[in-house]
PDB file of C-alpha atoms in Angstrom:
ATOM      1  CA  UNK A1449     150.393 -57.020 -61.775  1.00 93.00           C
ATOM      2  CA  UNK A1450     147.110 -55.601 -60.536  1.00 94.00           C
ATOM      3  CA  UNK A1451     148.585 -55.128 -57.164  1.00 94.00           C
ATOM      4  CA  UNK A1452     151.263 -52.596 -58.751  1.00 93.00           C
ATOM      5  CA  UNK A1453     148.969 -51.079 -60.996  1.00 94.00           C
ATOM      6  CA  UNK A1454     146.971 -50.146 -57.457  1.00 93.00           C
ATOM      7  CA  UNK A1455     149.887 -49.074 -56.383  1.00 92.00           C
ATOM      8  CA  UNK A1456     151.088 -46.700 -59.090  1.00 94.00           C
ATOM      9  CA  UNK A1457     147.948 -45.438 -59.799  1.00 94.00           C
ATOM     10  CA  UNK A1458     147.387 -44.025 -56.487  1.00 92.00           C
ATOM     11  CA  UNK A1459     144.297 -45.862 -56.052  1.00 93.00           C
ATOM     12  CA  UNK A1460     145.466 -47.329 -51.917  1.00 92.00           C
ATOM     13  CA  UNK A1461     146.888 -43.746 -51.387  1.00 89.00           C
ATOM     14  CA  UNK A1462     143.625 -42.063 -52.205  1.00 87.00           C
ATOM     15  CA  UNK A1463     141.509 -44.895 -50.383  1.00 85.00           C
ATOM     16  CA  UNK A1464     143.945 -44.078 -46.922  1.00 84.00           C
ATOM     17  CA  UNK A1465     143.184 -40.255 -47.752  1.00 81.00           C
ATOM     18  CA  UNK A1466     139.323 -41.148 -47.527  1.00 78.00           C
ATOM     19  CA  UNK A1467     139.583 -43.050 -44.637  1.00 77.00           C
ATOM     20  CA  UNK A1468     141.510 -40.253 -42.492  1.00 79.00           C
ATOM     21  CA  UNK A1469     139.035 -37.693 -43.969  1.00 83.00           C
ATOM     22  CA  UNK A1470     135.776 -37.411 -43.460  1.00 87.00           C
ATOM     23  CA  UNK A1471     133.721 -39.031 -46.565  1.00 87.00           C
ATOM     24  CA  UNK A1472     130.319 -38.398 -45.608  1.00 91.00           C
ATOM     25  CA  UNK A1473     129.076 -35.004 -45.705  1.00 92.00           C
ATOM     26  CA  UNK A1474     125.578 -33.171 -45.729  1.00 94.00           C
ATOM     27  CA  UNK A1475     123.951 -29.623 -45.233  1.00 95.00           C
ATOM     28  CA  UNK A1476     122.855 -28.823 -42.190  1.00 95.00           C
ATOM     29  CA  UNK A1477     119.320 -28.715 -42.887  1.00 94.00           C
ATOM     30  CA  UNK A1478     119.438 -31.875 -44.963  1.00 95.00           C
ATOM     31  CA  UNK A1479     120.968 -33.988 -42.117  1.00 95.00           C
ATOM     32  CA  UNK A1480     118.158 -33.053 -39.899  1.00 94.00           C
ATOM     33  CA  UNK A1481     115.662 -34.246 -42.529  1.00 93.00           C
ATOM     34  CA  UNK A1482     117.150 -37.586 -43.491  1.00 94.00           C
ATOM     35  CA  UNK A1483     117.801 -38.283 -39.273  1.00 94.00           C
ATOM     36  CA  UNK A1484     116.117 -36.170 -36.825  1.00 93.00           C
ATOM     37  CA  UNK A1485     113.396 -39.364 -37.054  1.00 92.00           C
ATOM     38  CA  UNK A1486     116.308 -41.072 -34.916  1.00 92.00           C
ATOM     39  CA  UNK A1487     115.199 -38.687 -31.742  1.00 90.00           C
ATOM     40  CA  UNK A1488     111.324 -39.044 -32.016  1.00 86.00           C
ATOM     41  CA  UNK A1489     111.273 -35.419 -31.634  1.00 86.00           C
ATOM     42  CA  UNK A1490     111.552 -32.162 -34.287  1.00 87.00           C
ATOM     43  CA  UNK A1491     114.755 -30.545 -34.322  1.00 88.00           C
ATOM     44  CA  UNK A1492     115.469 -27.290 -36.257  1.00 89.00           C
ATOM     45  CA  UNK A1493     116.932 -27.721 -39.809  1.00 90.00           C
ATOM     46  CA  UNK A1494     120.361 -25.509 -38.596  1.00 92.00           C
ATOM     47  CA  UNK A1495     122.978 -26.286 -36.730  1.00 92.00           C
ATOM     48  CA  UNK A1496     121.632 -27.151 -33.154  1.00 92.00           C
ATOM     49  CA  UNK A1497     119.108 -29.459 -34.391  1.00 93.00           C
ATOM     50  CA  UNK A1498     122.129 -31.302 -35.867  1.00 93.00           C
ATOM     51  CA  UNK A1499     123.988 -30.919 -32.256  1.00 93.00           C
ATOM     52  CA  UNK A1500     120.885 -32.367 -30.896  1.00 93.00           C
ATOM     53  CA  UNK A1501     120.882 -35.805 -33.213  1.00 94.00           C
ATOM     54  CA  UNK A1502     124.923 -36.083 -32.862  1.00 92.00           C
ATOM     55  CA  UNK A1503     124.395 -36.089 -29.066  1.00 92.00           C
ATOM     56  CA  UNK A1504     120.876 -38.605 -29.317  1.00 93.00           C
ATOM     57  CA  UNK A1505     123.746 -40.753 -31.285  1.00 93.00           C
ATOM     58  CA  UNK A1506     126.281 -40.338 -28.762  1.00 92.00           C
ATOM     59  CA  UNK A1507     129.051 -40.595 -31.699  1.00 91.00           C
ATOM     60  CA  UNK A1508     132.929 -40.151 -30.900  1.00 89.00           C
ATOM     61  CA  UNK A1509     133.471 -36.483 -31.305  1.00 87.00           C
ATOM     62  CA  UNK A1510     136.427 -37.302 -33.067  1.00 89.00           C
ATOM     63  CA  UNK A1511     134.842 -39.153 -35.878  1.00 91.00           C
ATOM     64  CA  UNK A1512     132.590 -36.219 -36.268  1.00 93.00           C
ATOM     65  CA  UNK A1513     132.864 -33.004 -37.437  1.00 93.00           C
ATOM     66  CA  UNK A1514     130.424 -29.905 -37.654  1.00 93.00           C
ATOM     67  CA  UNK A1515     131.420 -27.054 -40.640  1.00 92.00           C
ATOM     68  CA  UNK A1516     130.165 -23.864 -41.285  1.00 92.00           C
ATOM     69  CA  UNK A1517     127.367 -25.403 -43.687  1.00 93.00           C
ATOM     70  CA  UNK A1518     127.526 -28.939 -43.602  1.00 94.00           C
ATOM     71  CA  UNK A1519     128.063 -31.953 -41.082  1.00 94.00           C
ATOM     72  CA  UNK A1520     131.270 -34.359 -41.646  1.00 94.00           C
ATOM     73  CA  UNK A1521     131.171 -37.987 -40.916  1.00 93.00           C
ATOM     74  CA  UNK A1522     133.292 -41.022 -41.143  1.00 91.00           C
ATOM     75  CA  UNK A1523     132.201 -44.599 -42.696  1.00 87.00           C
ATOM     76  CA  UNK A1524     130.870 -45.641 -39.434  1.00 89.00           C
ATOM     77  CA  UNK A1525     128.886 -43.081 -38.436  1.00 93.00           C
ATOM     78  CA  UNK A1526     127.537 -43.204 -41.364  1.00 94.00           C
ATOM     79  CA  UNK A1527     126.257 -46.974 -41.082  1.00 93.00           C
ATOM     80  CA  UNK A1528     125.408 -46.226 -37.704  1.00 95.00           C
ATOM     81  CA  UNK A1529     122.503 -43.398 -39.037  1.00 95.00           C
ATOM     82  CA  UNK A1530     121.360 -45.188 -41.983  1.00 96.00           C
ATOM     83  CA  UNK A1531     120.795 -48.826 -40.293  1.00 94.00           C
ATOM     84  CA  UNK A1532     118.878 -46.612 -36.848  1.00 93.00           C
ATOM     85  CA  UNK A1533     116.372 -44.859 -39.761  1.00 94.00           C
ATOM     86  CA  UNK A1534     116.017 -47.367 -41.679  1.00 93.00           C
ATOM     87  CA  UNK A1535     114.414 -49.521 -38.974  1.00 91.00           C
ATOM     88  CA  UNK A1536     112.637 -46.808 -37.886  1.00 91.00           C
ATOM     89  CA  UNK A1537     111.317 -46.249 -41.106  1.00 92.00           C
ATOM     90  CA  UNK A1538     110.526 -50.343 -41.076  1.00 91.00           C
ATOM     91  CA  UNK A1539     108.626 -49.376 -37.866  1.00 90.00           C
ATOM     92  CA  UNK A1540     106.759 -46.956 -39.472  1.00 91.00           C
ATOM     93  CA  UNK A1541     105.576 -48.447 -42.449  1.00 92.00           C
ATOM     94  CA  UNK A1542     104.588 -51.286 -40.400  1.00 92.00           C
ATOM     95  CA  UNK A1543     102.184 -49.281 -38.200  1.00 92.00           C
ATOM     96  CA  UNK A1544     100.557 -47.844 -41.465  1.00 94.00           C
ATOM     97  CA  UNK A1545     100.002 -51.198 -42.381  1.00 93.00           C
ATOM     98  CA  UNK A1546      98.812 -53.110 -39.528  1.00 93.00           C
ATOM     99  CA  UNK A1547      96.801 -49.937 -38.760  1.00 93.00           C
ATOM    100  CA  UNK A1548      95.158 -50.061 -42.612  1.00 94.00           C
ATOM    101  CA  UNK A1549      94.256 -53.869 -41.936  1.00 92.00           C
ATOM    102  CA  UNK A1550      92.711 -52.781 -38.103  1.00 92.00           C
ATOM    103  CA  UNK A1551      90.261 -50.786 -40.046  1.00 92.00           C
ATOM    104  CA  UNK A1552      88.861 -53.537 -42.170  1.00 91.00           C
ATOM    105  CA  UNK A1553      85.970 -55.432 -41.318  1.00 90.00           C
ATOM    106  CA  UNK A1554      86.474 -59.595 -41.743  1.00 88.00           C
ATOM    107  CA  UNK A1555      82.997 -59.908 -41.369  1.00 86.00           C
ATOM    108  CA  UNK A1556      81.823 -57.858 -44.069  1.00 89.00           C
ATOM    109  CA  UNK A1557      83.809 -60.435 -46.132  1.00 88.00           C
ATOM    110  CA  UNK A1558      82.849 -62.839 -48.387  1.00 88.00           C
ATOM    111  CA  UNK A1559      86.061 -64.994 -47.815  1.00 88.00           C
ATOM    112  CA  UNK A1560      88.257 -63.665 -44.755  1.00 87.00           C
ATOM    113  CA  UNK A1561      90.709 -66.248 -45.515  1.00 87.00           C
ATOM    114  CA  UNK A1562      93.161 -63.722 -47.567  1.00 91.00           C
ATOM    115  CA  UNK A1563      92.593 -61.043 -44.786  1.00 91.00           C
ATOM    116  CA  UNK A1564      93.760 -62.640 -42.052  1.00 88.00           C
ATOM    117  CA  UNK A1565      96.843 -64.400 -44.173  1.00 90.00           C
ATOM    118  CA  UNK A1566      97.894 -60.405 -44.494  1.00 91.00           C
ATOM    119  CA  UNK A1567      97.299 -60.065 -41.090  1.00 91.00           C
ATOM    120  CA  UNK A1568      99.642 -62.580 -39.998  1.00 89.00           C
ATOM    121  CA  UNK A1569     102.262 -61.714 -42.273  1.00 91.00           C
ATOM    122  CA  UNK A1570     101.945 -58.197 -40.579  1.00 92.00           C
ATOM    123  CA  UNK A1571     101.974 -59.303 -37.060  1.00 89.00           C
ATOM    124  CA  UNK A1572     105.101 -61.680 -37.703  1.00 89.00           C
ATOM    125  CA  UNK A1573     107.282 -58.705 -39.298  1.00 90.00           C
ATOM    126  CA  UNK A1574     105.956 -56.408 -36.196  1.00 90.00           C
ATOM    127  CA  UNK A1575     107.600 -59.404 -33.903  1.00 87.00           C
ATOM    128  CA  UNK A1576     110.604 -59.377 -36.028  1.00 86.00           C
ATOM    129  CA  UNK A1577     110.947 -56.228 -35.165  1.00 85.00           C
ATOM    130  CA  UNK A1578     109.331 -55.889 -31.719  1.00 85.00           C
ATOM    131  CA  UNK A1579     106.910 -53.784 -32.430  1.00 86.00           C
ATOM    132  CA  UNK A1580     104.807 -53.124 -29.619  1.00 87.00           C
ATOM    133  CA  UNK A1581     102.827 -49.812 -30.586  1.00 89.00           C
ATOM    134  CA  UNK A1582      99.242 -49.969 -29.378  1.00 92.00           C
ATOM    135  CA  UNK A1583      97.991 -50.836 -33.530  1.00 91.00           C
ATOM    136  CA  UNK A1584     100.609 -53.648 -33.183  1.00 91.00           C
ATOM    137  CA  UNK A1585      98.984 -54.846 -30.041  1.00 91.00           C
ATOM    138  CA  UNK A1586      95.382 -54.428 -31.374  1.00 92.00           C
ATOM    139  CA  UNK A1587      96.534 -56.561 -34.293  1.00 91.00           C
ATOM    140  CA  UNK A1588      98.227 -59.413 -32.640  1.00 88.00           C
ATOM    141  CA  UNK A1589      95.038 -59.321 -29.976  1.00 88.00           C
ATOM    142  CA  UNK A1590      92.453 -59.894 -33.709  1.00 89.00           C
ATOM    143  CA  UNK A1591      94.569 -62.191 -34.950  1.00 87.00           C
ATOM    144  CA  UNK A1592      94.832 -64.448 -31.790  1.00 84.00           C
ATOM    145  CA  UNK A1593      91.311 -64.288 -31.498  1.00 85.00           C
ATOM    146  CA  UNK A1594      90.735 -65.595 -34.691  1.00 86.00           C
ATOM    147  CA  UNK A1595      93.503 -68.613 -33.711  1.00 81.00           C
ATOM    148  CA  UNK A1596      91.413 -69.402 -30.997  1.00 80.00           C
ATOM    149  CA  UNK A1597      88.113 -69.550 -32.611  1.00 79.00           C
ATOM    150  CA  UNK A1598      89.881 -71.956 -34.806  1.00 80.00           C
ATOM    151  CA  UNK A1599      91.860 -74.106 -32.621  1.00 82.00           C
ATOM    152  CA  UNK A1600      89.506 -77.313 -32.406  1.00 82.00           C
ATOM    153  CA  UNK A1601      87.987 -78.171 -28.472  1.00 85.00           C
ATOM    154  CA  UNK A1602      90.367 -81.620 -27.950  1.00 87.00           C
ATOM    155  CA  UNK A1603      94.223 -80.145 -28.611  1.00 86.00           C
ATOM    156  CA  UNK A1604      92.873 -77.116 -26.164  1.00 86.00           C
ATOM    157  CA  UNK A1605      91.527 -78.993 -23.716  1.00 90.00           C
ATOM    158  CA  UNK A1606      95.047 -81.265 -23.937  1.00 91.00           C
ATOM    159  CA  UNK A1607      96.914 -77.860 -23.325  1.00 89.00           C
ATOM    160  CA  UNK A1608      94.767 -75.970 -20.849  1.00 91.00           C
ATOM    161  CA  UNK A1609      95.514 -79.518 -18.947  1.00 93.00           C
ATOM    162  CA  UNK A1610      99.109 -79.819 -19.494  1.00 92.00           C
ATOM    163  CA  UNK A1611      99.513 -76.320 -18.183  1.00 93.00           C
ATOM    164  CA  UNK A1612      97.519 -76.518 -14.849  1.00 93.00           C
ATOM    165  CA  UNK A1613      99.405 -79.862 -13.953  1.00 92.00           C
ATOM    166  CA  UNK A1614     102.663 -78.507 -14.454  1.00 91.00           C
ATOM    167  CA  UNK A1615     103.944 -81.671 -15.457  1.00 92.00           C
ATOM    168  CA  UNK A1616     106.784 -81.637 -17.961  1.00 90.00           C
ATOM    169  CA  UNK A1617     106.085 -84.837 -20.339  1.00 92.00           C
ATOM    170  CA  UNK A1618     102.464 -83.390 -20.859  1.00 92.00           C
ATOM    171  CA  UNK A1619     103.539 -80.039 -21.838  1.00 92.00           C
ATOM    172  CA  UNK A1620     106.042 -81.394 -24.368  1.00 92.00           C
ATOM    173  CA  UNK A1621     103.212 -83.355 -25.501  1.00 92.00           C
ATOM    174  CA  UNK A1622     100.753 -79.889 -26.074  1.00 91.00           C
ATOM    175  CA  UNK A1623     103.776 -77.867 -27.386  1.00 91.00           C
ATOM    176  CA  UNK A1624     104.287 -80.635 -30.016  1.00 91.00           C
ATOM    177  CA  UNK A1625     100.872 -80.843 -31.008  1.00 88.00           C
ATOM    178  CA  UNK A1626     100.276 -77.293 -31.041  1.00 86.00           C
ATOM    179  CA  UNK A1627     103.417 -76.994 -33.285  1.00 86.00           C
ATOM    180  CA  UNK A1628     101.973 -79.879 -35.490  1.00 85.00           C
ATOM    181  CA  UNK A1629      99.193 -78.129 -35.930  1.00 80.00           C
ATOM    182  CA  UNK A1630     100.787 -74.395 -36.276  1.00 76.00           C
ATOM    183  CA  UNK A1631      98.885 -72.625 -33.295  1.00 79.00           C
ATOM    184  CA  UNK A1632     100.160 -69.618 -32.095  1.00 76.00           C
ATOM    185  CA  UNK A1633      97.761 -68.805 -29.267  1.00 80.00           C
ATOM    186  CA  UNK A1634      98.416 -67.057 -25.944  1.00 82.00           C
ATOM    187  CA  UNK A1635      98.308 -70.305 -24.185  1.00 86.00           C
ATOM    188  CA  UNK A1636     100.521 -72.335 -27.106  1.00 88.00           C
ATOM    189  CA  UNK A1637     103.300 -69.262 -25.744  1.00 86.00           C
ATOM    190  CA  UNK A1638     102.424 -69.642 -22.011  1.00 90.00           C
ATOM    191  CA  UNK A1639     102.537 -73.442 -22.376  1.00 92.00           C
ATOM    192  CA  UNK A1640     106.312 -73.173 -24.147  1.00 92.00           C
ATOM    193  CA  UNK A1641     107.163 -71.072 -21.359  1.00 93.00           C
ATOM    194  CA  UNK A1642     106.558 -73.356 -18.782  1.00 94.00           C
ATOM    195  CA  UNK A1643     107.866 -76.102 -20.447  1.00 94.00           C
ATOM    196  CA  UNK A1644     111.136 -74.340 -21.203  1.00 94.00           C
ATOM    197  CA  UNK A1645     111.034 -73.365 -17.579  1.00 94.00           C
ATOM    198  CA  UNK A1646     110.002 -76.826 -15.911  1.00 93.00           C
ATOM    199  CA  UNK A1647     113.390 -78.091 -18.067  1.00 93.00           C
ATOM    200  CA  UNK A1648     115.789 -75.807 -17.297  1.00 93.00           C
ATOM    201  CA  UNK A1649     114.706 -76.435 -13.465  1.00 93.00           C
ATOM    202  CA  UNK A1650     115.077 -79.850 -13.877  1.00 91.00           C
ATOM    203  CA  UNK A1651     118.195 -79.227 -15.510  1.00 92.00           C
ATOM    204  CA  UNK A1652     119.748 -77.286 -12.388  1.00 93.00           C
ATOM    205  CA  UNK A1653     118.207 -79.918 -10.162  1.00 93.00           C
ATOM    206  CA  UNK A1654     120.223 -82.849 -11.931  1.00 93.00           C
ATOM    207  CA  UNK A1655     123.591 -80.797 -11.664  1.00 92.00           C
ATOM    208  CA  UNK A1656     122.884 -79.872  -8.188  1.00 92.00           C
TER     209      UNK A1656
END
């Protein structure tokens, strides 16, 4: 019954006129607004700064169309633009943020604890999405120093030693304990590296 009401309502003949069509439609200068972010670069609000973005996006000219006033896209074009700005936009708002928390002071604090809770939460949605602007970088470098202020004398000694041997039983060892203990320092990453490494080598060498 709903399948013939569908029917004679016209509702699949109107959805396969959409879908041949072009559904998505904006003025000229409005499309430049919402995407010229997509280029990193201004673009005139007319229509060569929309030529410009439809060639960044390297779309199939036949899913594209550009009118007298307005641009004409299909459905996947569409999700295509929105998804590239809206990480960009992601990007952005990051940068504000981690660039807000660079300016603070810890040790004007009375309790630093909160601060550098934000600040992690900020440099694990920058690796999300690898961020690597130079506020991103100056964040992660803060926040690793902190770590390693932090990290007590033994379980570093264990991995600084784990990592000049080489040997593969003691760096499972340090990975595990720095995982135990949640460190995140540069030499937590270099030791996982290595280990990762060190197995896959032996690995090779057994199939060999």
């Amino acid at each position: 019954n709903c399948h013939e009401q569908l029917t004679y309502s016209g509702v699949f003949e109107a959805v396969k006129i959409r879908k041949s069509g072009y559904p998505f439609r904006l003025k000229h200068q409005a499309f430049v607004e919402r995407y010229a972010c997509l280029t990193g670069q201004q673009a005139p609000k007319n229509v060569r700064g929309c030529d410009s973005i439809l060639q960044y996006m390297q779309f199939n000219q036949e899913n594209v169309k550009m009118g007298s006033t307005m641009v004409l896209y299909r459905a996947e074009e569409h999700r295509k633009l929105e998804l590239d700005r809206s990480i960009i936009k992601e990007q952005e708002g990051l940068d504000q943020w981690l660039q807000d928390l660079c300016k603070k002071d810890p040790n004007s604090m009375e309790d630093a604890s909160p601060y550098y809770e934000e600040l992690s939460k900020a440099v694990q949605r920058a690796n999300q999405f690898n961020l690597h602007s130079p506020v991103s970088e100056q964040a992660r470098s803060l926040l690793e120093a902190f770590i390693e202020a932090r990290i007590d004398p033994e379980t570093n000694a264990v991995m600084e030693e784990a990592f000049n041997s080489r040997d593969e039983d003691q760096l499972r060892y340090a990975c595990d304990l720095a995982d135990q203990y949640g460190y995140r320092t540069r030499l937590c990453r270099d030791c996982k590296k290595l280990r990762d490494h060190i197995i896959r080598i032996n690995e090779e060498s057994v199939k060999a």
